[in-house]
Coordinates of C-alpha atoms and ligand atoms in Angstrom, one line a residue:
M1 CA 138.5 177.5 46.0
A2 CA 136.3 180.3 47.5
V3 CA 133.0 179.1 48.9
T4 CA 130.0 180.9 47.4
K5 CA 128.0 182.3 50.3
K6 CA 124.3 183.1 50.2
E7 CA 124.0 186.6 51.4
I8 CA 120.9 187.5 53.6
R9 CA 120.3 191.2 53.5
F10 CA 118.9 192.3 56.9
G11 CA 117.1 195.4 58.1
I12 CA 117.2 196.0 61.8
I13 CA 114.2 197.6 63.6
G14 CA 115.2 198.8 67.0
C15 CA 118.8 200.0 67.4
G16 CA 119.2 199.6 71.2
L17 CA 120.9 197.0 73.3
M18 CA 120.0 194.0 71.2
G19 CA 120.1 195.7 67.8
R20 CA 123.8 196.5 68.4
E21 CA 124.5 192.9 69.6
F22 CA 123.3 191.5 66.2
A23 CA 125.3 194.1 64.3
S24 CA 128.4 193.1 66.2
A25 CA 127.8 189.4 65.6
A26 CA 127.3 190.1 61.8
A27 CA 130.6 192.1 61.8
R28 CA 132.6 189.1 63.1
W29 CA 131.0 186.5 60.9
C30 CA 134.5 185.5 59.8
H31 CA 134.7 184.0 63.3
L32 CA 132.6 181.1 62.1
L33 CA 134.1 178.4 59.8
D34 CA 133.0 177.1 56.4
L35 CA 129.4 178.5 56.3
D36 CA 127.6 178.9 53.0
F37 CA 125.5 181.9 54.3
E38 CA 126.2 185.3 55.7
P39 CA 124.1 188.2 57.0
R40 CA 124.6 191.7 55.7
I41 CA 122.9 194.6 57.4
V42 CA 121.7 197.0 54.7
A43 CA 119.1 199.1 56.6
V44 CA 118.4 200.2 60.2
C45 CA 115.5 201.9 61.8
D46 CA 114.9 203.5 65.2
V47 CA 112.4 206.2 66.3
N48 CA 115.3 207.7 68.2
A49 CA 117.6 208.9 65.4
A50 CA 120.6 209.1 67.8
A51 CA 120.4 205.4 68.3
M52 CA 121.4 204.9 64.7
T53 CA 124.6 206.9 64.9
W54 CA 126.5 203.9 66.2
F55 CA 125.4 202.0 63.1
E56 CA 126.3 204.8 60.7
R57 CA 129.8 204.8 62.3
N58 CA 130.4 201.1 62.6
V59 CA 128.4 199.2 59.9
P60 CA 129.5 200.4 56.5
T61 CA 127.0 198.2 54.6
V62 CA 124.1 200.2 55.9
G63 CA 122.5 202.2 53.0
L64 CA 119.3 203.2 54.6
T65 CA 118.7 204.8 58.0
T66 CA 115.1 205.7 58.9
T67 CA 112.8 206.5 61.8
D68 CA 109.9 204.9 60.0
Y69 CA 110.0 201.1 60.1
R70 CA 107.6 200.9 57.1
K71 CA 110.5 202.1 54.9
I72 CA 112.5 199.1 55.9
L73 CA 109.6 196.8 55.0
A74 CA 109.1 198.6 51.6
H75 CA 112.9 198.3 50.8
A76 CA 113.4 195.8 48.0
D77 CA 116.9 195.0 49.1
V78 CA 115.8 193.8 52.5
D79 CA 115.3 190.0 52.7
A80 CA 114.9 189.6 56.4
V81 CA 114.2 191.8 59.5
Y82 CA 115.6 191.6 63.0
C83 CA 113.2 193.4 65.3
A84 CA 114.3 194.4 68.8
V85 CA 111.8 196.9 70.2
P86 CA 109.7 197.2 73.4
H87 CA 107.1 194.5 73.9
N88 CA 104.0 196.7 73.3
L89 CA 105.2 197.1 69.7
H90 CA 105.9 193.5 68.8
A91 CA 102.5 192.6 67.4
Q92 CA 102.2 195.6 65.1
I93 CA 105.7 195.5 63.8
Y94 CA 106.1 191.7 63.5
V95 CA 102.7 191.4 61.8
D96 CA 103.6 194.2 59.3
T97 CA 106.9 192.5 58.7
I98 CA 105.4 189.2 57.9
R99 CA 102.7 190.7 55.7
A100 CA 105.5 192.5 53.8
G101 CA 106.9 189.1 53.0
K102 CA 110.1 189.7 54.9
H103 CA 111.6 186.8 57.0
L104 CA 111.6 187.7 60.6
F105 CA 113.9 187.2 63.6
G106 CA 111.8 188.6 66.5
E107 CA 112.7 189.1 70.1
K108 CA 110.9 187.6 73.0
P109 CA 108.3 187.5 74.4
F110 CA 106.9 187.7 70.9
G111 CA 103.9 189.8 71.7
I112 CA 103.2 191.7 74.9
D113 CA 100.4 189.2 75.9
L114 CA 98.6 186.1 74.7
E115 CA 96.3 188.1 72.3
A116 CA 99.3 189.9 70.7
N117 CA 101.1 186.6 70.4
Q118 CA 98.1 185.0 68.7
A119 CA 97.9 187.9 66.2
I120 CA 101.6 187.2 65.2
L121 CA 100.9 183.5 64.9
D122 CA 97.8 184.2 62.7
A123 CA 99.9 186.3 60.4
I124 CA 102.5 183.5 60.1
H125 CA 99.8 181.1 59.3
Q126 CA 98.6 183.3 56.5
H127 CA 102.1 183.8 55.1
P128 CA 103.7 180.3 55.2
R129 CA 106.6 181.3 52.9
V130 CA 107.9 183.7 55.5
F131 CA 110.5 182.2 57.8
V132 CA 110.0 183.3 61.5
R133 CA 112.0 182.5 64.6
C134 CA 112.4 184.0 68.0
S135 CA 115.7 185.0 69.7
S136 CA 116.9 182.8 72.6
Q137 CA 120.7 182.3 72.8
F138 CA 121.5 180.5 76.0
P139 CA 121.0 176.9 74.6
F140 CA 124.0 177.7 72.4
F141 CA 126.4 177.8 75.4
P142 CA 128.4 174.6 74.9
G143 CA 127.3 173.2 78.3
A144 CA 123.7 173.9 77.7
Y145 CA 123.9 172.6 74.1
R146 CA 125.4 169.3 75.5
I147 CA 122.6 168.9 78.0
A148 CA 119.9 169.4 75.3
Q149 CA 121.7 166.6 73.3
W150 CA 121.8 164.3 76.3
I151 CA 118.1 164.8 76.9
R152 CA 117.3 164.0 73.3
E153 CA 119.4 160.9 73.5
G154 CA 117.3 159.7 76.5
R155 CA 120.3 159.4 78.8
F156 CA 118.6 160.5 82.0
G157 CA 116.4 157.4 82.5
R158 CA 113.3 158.4 84.5
I159 CA 113.3 162.1 85.1
I160 CA 113.2 162.9 88.8
E161 CA 112.9 166.7 88.5
V162 CA 114.0 169.6 86.4
E163 CA 115.0 173.1 87.5
A164 CA 115.7 176.0 85.2
G165 CA 116.0 179.7 85.7
F166 CA 117.3 183.1 84.6
W167 CA 118.3 185.5 87.3
H168 CA 119.4 189.1 87.4
S169 CA 120.2 191.4 90.3
S170 CA 120.6 195.0 89.1
D171 CA 117.1 195.8 90.2
L172 CA 118.1 195.3 93.8
N173 CA 119.3 198.8 93.6
P174 CA 116.2 200.9 94.4
L175 CA 117.9 203.9 92.8
K176 CA 118.1 202.3 89.4
P177 CA 116.0 204.5 87.2
I178 CA 112.7 203.3 85.7
N179 CA 112.7 202.3 82.0
W180 CA 110.2 200.7 79.7
K181 CA 111.0 197.2 81.1
R182 CA 109.4 198.2 84.5
R183 CA 106.1 199.5 83.1
V184 CA 103.1 197.3 82.4
A185 CA 102.1 199.4 79.3
T186 CA 105.4 198.7 77.5
N187 CA 106.8 195.5 79.1
G188 CA 103.4 193.7 79.8
A189 CA 101.6 192.2 82.7
Y190 CA 103.9 189.2 82.7
G191 CA 106.7 191.4 84.1
C192 CA 109.9 189.3 84.6
M193 CA 108.2 186.2 83.0
G194 CA 107.8 188.0 79.7
D195 CA 111.3 189.4 79.9
L196 CA 113.1 186.3 80.9
G197 CA 110.8 183.3 80.6
L198 CA 111.3 182.1 77.0
H199 CA 115.0 181.8 77.8
V200 CA 114.2 179.4 80.6
L201 CA 111.6 177.5 78.6
H202 CA 113.4 177.0 75.3
I203 CA 115.2 173.7 76.1
P204 CA 112.2 172.2 78.1
L205 CA 109.7 173.0 75.3
R206 CA 112.1 171.8 72.6
V207 CA 112.4 168.4 74.3
G208 CA 108.6 168.1 74.8
W209 CA 108.5 169.1 78.5
R210 CA 105.3 171.2 78.4
P211 CA 103.9 172.3 81.8
K212 CA 100.5 170.8 82.3
S213 CA 99.7 173.0 85.3
V214 CA 101.4 175.8 87.3
R215 CA 101.4 177.2 90.7
A216 CA 103.0 180.6 90.6
L217 CA 104.5 182.8 93.3
L218 CA 105.1 186.2 91.9
S219 CA 106.8 189.0 93.9
K220 CA 106.9 192.8 93.6
I221 CA 109.8 193.9 95.7
V222 CA 110.7 197.4 94.6
T223 CA 107.5 199.3 94.0
E224 CA 108.8 202.7 93.1
R225 CA 111.8 204.0 91.1
P226 CA 113.2 207.4 90.2
N227 CA 112.3 208.7 86.7
Q228 CA 114.6 210.8 84.5
S229 CA 113.9 213.9 86.7
G230 CA 114.6 212.0 89.9
N231 CA 110.9 211.9 91.0
M232 CA 109.7 208.5 92.4
V233 CA 107.2 206.8 90.1
P234 CA 105.5 203.4 90.4
C235 CA 107.5 200.4 89.3
E236 CA 104.6 198.2 88.2
T237 CA 106.0 194.9 86.9
W238 CA 106.6 191.6 88.7
D239 CA 110.2 191.4 89.9
N240 CA 110.5 187.7 90.5
A241 CA 108.5 184.6 89.5
I242 CA 108.7 181.1 90.8
L243 CA 106.7 178.6 88.8
A244 CA 106.1 175.1 90.1
C245 CA 105.0 173.2 87.1
D246 CA 104.0 169.6 86.6
V247 CA 105.0 168.0 83.4
E248 CA 103.6 164.9 81.7
T249 CA 105.2 163.4 78.7
G250 CA 104.0 160.3 76.9
D251 CA 105.7 158.0 79.5
Q252 CA 106.7 160.1 82.4
A253 CA 105.4 162.7 84.9
F254 CA 107.7 165.0 86.9
P255 CA 108.0 168.4 88.6
M256 CA 109.7 171.3 86.9
L257 CA 110.6 174.4 88.8
L258 CA 111.1 177.5 86.7
S259 CA 112.2 180.8 88.0
T260 CA 112.8 184.2 86.4
K261 CA 114.1 186.9 88.7
R262 CA 115.1 190.5 88.3
I263 CA 116.2 190.6 92.0
A264 CA 118.4 187.6 92.8
P265 CA 121.1 189.2 94.8
G266 CA 124.6 188.6 93.4
H267 CA 123.4 187.2 90.0
A268 CA 124.2 189.0 86.7
N269 CA 122.6 187.3 83.8
T270 CA 122.7 183.8 85.4
W271 CA 120.9 181.2 83.2
F272 CA 120.9 177.6 84.4
I273 CA 119.4 174.2 83.9
R274 CA 119.5 171.2 86.1
V275 CA 118.1 167.8 85.1
L276 CA 118.0 165.0 87.6
G277 CA 117.3 161.5 86.4
T278 CA 117.5 157.9 87.7
E279 CA 120.3 157.0 85.3
F280 CA 122.0 160.4 84.7
S281 CA 121.9 163.9 86.1
A282 CA 123.4 167.1 84.6
E283 CA 123.8 170.7 85.4
F284 CA 125.0 173.9 83.6
T285 CA 125.0 177.5 84.7
T286 CA 126.4 180.6 82.9
K287 CA 127.7 181.6 86.4
N288 CA 130.5 179.1 85.7
P289 CA 130.3 179.0 81.9
K290 CA 133.1 176.5 81.2
R291 CA 131.9 173.9 83.7
L292 CA 129.5 171.1 82.8
A293 CA 128.6 168.8 85.6
S294 CA 127.1 165.3 85.2
L295 CA 126.4 162.3 87.4
P296 CA 126.0 158.9 85.6
Y297 CA 124.4 156.3 87.8
T298 CA 123.9 152.5 87.7
A299 CA 122.1 150.6 90.4
G300 CA 124.1 150.2 93.6
G301 CA 127.0 152.3 92.1
E302 CA 128.7 155.3 93.5
Q303 CA 127.0 158.7 93.1
A304 CA 129.7 161.1 92.1
W305 CA 129.4 164.4 90.2
H306 CA 131.9 164.8 87.4
A307 CA 132.8 168.3 86.2
V308 CA 134.5 169.0 82.9
D309 CA 135.5 172.3 81.2
V310 CA 133.6 172.2 78.0
S311 CA 135.1 175.6 76.7
Y312 CA 134.5 176.5 73.1
R313 CA 132.6 173.6 71.5
S314 CA 129.2 174.8 70.3
A315 CA 126.9 174.3 67.4
Y316 CA 128.9 175.9 64.7
P317 CA 132.7 175.5 64.5
A318 CA 134.6 178.7 65.0
I319 CA 138.2 180.0 64.8
T320 CA 138.4 180.1 68.6
G321 CA 140.5 177.2 69.9
G322 CA 138.5 174.5 71.8
I323 CA 140.5 175.3 74.9
F324 CA 139.4 178.9 75.1
G325 CA 136.3 180.4 76.9
F326 CA 132.8 181.0 75.6
G327 CA 130.6 184.0 76.5
F328 CA 127.4 185.9 75.9
S329 CA 128.3 187.4 72.6
D330 CA 129.5 184.0 71.4
A331 CA 126.1 182.6 72.2
I332 CA 124.5 185.4 70.2
L333 CA 126.8 184.6 67.2
Q334 CA 125.9 180.9 67.4
M335 CA 122.2 181.7 67.6
W336 CA 122.4 183.9 64.5
A337 CA 124.3 181.2 62.6
A338 CA 121.4 178.8 63.5
F339 CA 118.8 181.4 62.3
C340 CA 120.6 182.0 59.0
D341 CA 121.4 178.3 58.5
E342 CA 117.8 177.3 58.8
L343 CA 116.6 180.2 56.6
V344 CA 119.0 179.1 53.9
N345 CA 119.1 175.3 54.3
G346 CA 115.8 174.5 56.0
P347 CA 115.8 171.0 57.6
Q348 CA 119.2 170.3 56.0
M349 CA 120.8 172.9 58.4
R350 CA 124.2 171.9 59.6
Q351 CA 123.2 171.0 63.2
S352 CA 119.8 170.3 64.5
F353 CA 119.2 172.8 67.4
Y354 CA 117.2 175.5 65.6
C355 CA 116.1 178.8 67.1
A356 CA 112.9 179.1 69.2
T357 CA 109.8 178.7 67.1
P358 CA 106.6 180.8 67.1
L359 CA 104.8 177.8 68.4
E360 CA 107.2 177.6 71.3
T361 CA 106.6 181.3 72.1
A362 CA 102.8 180.5 72.0
E363 CA 103.4 177.7 74.6
S364 CA 105.3 180.1 76.8
H365 CA 102.5 182.7 76.6
R366 CA 100.0 180.0 77.7
L367 CA 102.2 179.2 80.7
F368 CA 102.7 182.9 81.7
T369 CA 98.9 183.6 81.3
A370 CA 98.1 180.6 83.6
A371 CA 100.8 181.8 86.0
L372 CA 99.1 185.2 86.3
E373 CA 95.8 183.5 87.1
S374 CA 97.5 181.3 89.6
Q375 CA 98.9 184.3 91.4
R376 CA 95.5 186.0 91.4
T377 CA 93.6 183.0 92.7
G378 CA 96.2 181.3 94.8
Q379 CA 95.3 178.1 93.0
T380 CA 97.2 175.6 90.7
V381 CA 96.0 176.4 87.2
R382 CA 95.9 174.1 84.2
V383 CA 97.9 175.4 81.2
A384 CA 95.8 175.6 78.0
H385 CA 98.0 174.0 75.4
L386 CA 97.9 174.6 71.7
V387 CA 97.5 170.9 70.9
D388 CA 96.5 168.6 73.7
Ligands
LIG401 N1 117.8 187.9 73.7 C1 118.2 188.6 74.8 O1 119.1 188.2 75.6 C2 117.6 189.9 75.1 C3 118.2 190.8 76.0 C4 117.6 192.1 76.2 C5 116.4 192.4 75.5 N2 115.8 191.5 74.7 C6 114.6 191.8 73.9 O2 114.9 192.7 72.8 C7 113.9 193.6 72.6 C8 114.5 195.0 72.8 O3 115.1 195.1 74.0 P1 116.4 196.0 74.2 O4 117.0 195.7 75.5 O5 117.2 196.0 72.9 O6 115.7 197.5 74.3 P2 116.3 198.9 74.1 O7 115.4 199.8 74.9 O8 117.8 198.9 74.4 O9 116.1 199.1 72.5 C9 114.9 199.3 71.9 C10 115.0 200.3 70.8 O10 113.8 200.3 70.1 C11 113.5 201.6 69.7 N3 112.2 201.8 69.3 C12 111.1 202.0 70.0 N4 110.0 202.2 69.3 C13 110.4 202.0 68.0 C14 109.7 202.0 66.7 N5 108.3 202.2 66.6 N6 110.4 201.8 65.6 C15 111.7 201.6 65.7 N7 112.4 201.6 66.8 C16 111.8 201.8 68.0 C17 114.0 202.4 70.9 O11 114.2 203.8 70.5 C18 115.2 201.7 71.3 O12 116.4 202.2 70.7 C19 112.8 193.3 73.7 O13 111.8 192.4 73.1 C20 113.5 192.5 74.8 O14 112.7 191.6 75.5 C21 116.4 190.3 74.4

């Protein structure tokens, strides 16, 4: 008997790199097994009309293309919006979307700065029936997903330390042209932290590891880049950030080292997490995406790292055999399944790792704001939490 699926009609605002990723994930929804929900992209918007051509050619369900995002918000057939635009536009477009009563999947950092993030959170508070989440796909890699489960199961004993990072290297090339991600006006003063930081924080914040204080070391390495005409212009944003945080949970205190780097030679989209504990340690990196390493320990016993190929076992079952590999676009598909599942089924969603919440983005903004102050003053700075 055919399963009746709840269809979620999406409008996409911002048809660049990430807008296309979502459209591709929606196009292969049949990859996922036995779901009772399904996204359908019915409208797209980009100020650059040429960016919508790909959608017109490849997404037959699109009935509306527009350069004015307000037309998406006014469209009765749109239930939810995916918004993937430069950071300086997050506050305006996210708030307008929420006020229009459309569910929202926003991109990080969820506001260009703390004030913008607060404006988005205020709008959510005023419209409690609107469902809002923020994109962050790396925890859906099978190895990362397993580590998050192990943390929640309390396997690690006393935490010794945590290290997590997200590293890129294409900016090592001084000839790479400038774009909006290298300008403070469009990317924000956080620089690489705003761009990459929520990815690094998603699992730590989810399991309650909120930094209490931070000492930040921020680097600007390439200070000029060519523009479209080949003239050198300032490259203003922080390239790399190392954040030494101290975490206190109810019963433990431990150091957590977070790093976001645009210039980590040799690394292309390397996301990793390493948790060391007195009873168990574990490590996963997208550099070696099948491999999950762990070290169980009992007093006086041997200390041996074990490595297993976890392959294709993520949150939502898929047609891909468990023996096959898992990649970036699979993580995007899994994240979208989590968003749609929670939107349709709420707390009864099929698995419990939900997408990053607005409150988690707010915690990340508080950390990045404190990190900027730490860099300015050379001091360790206390992070102002939402709820202490
Ligand atoms: N989750 C991830 O892994 C990931 C990866 C890259 C980027 N991002 C995030 O996604 C967002 C977009 O980044 P991107 O890499 O897709 O950028 P992009 O530059 O490839 O695409 C942005 C698009 O927004 C369009 N745009 C600008 N102003 C607009 C407006 N007023 N209305 C409609 N469209 C408008 C641009 O023309 C462009 O096509 C950012 O928040 C970024 O941080 C997330």
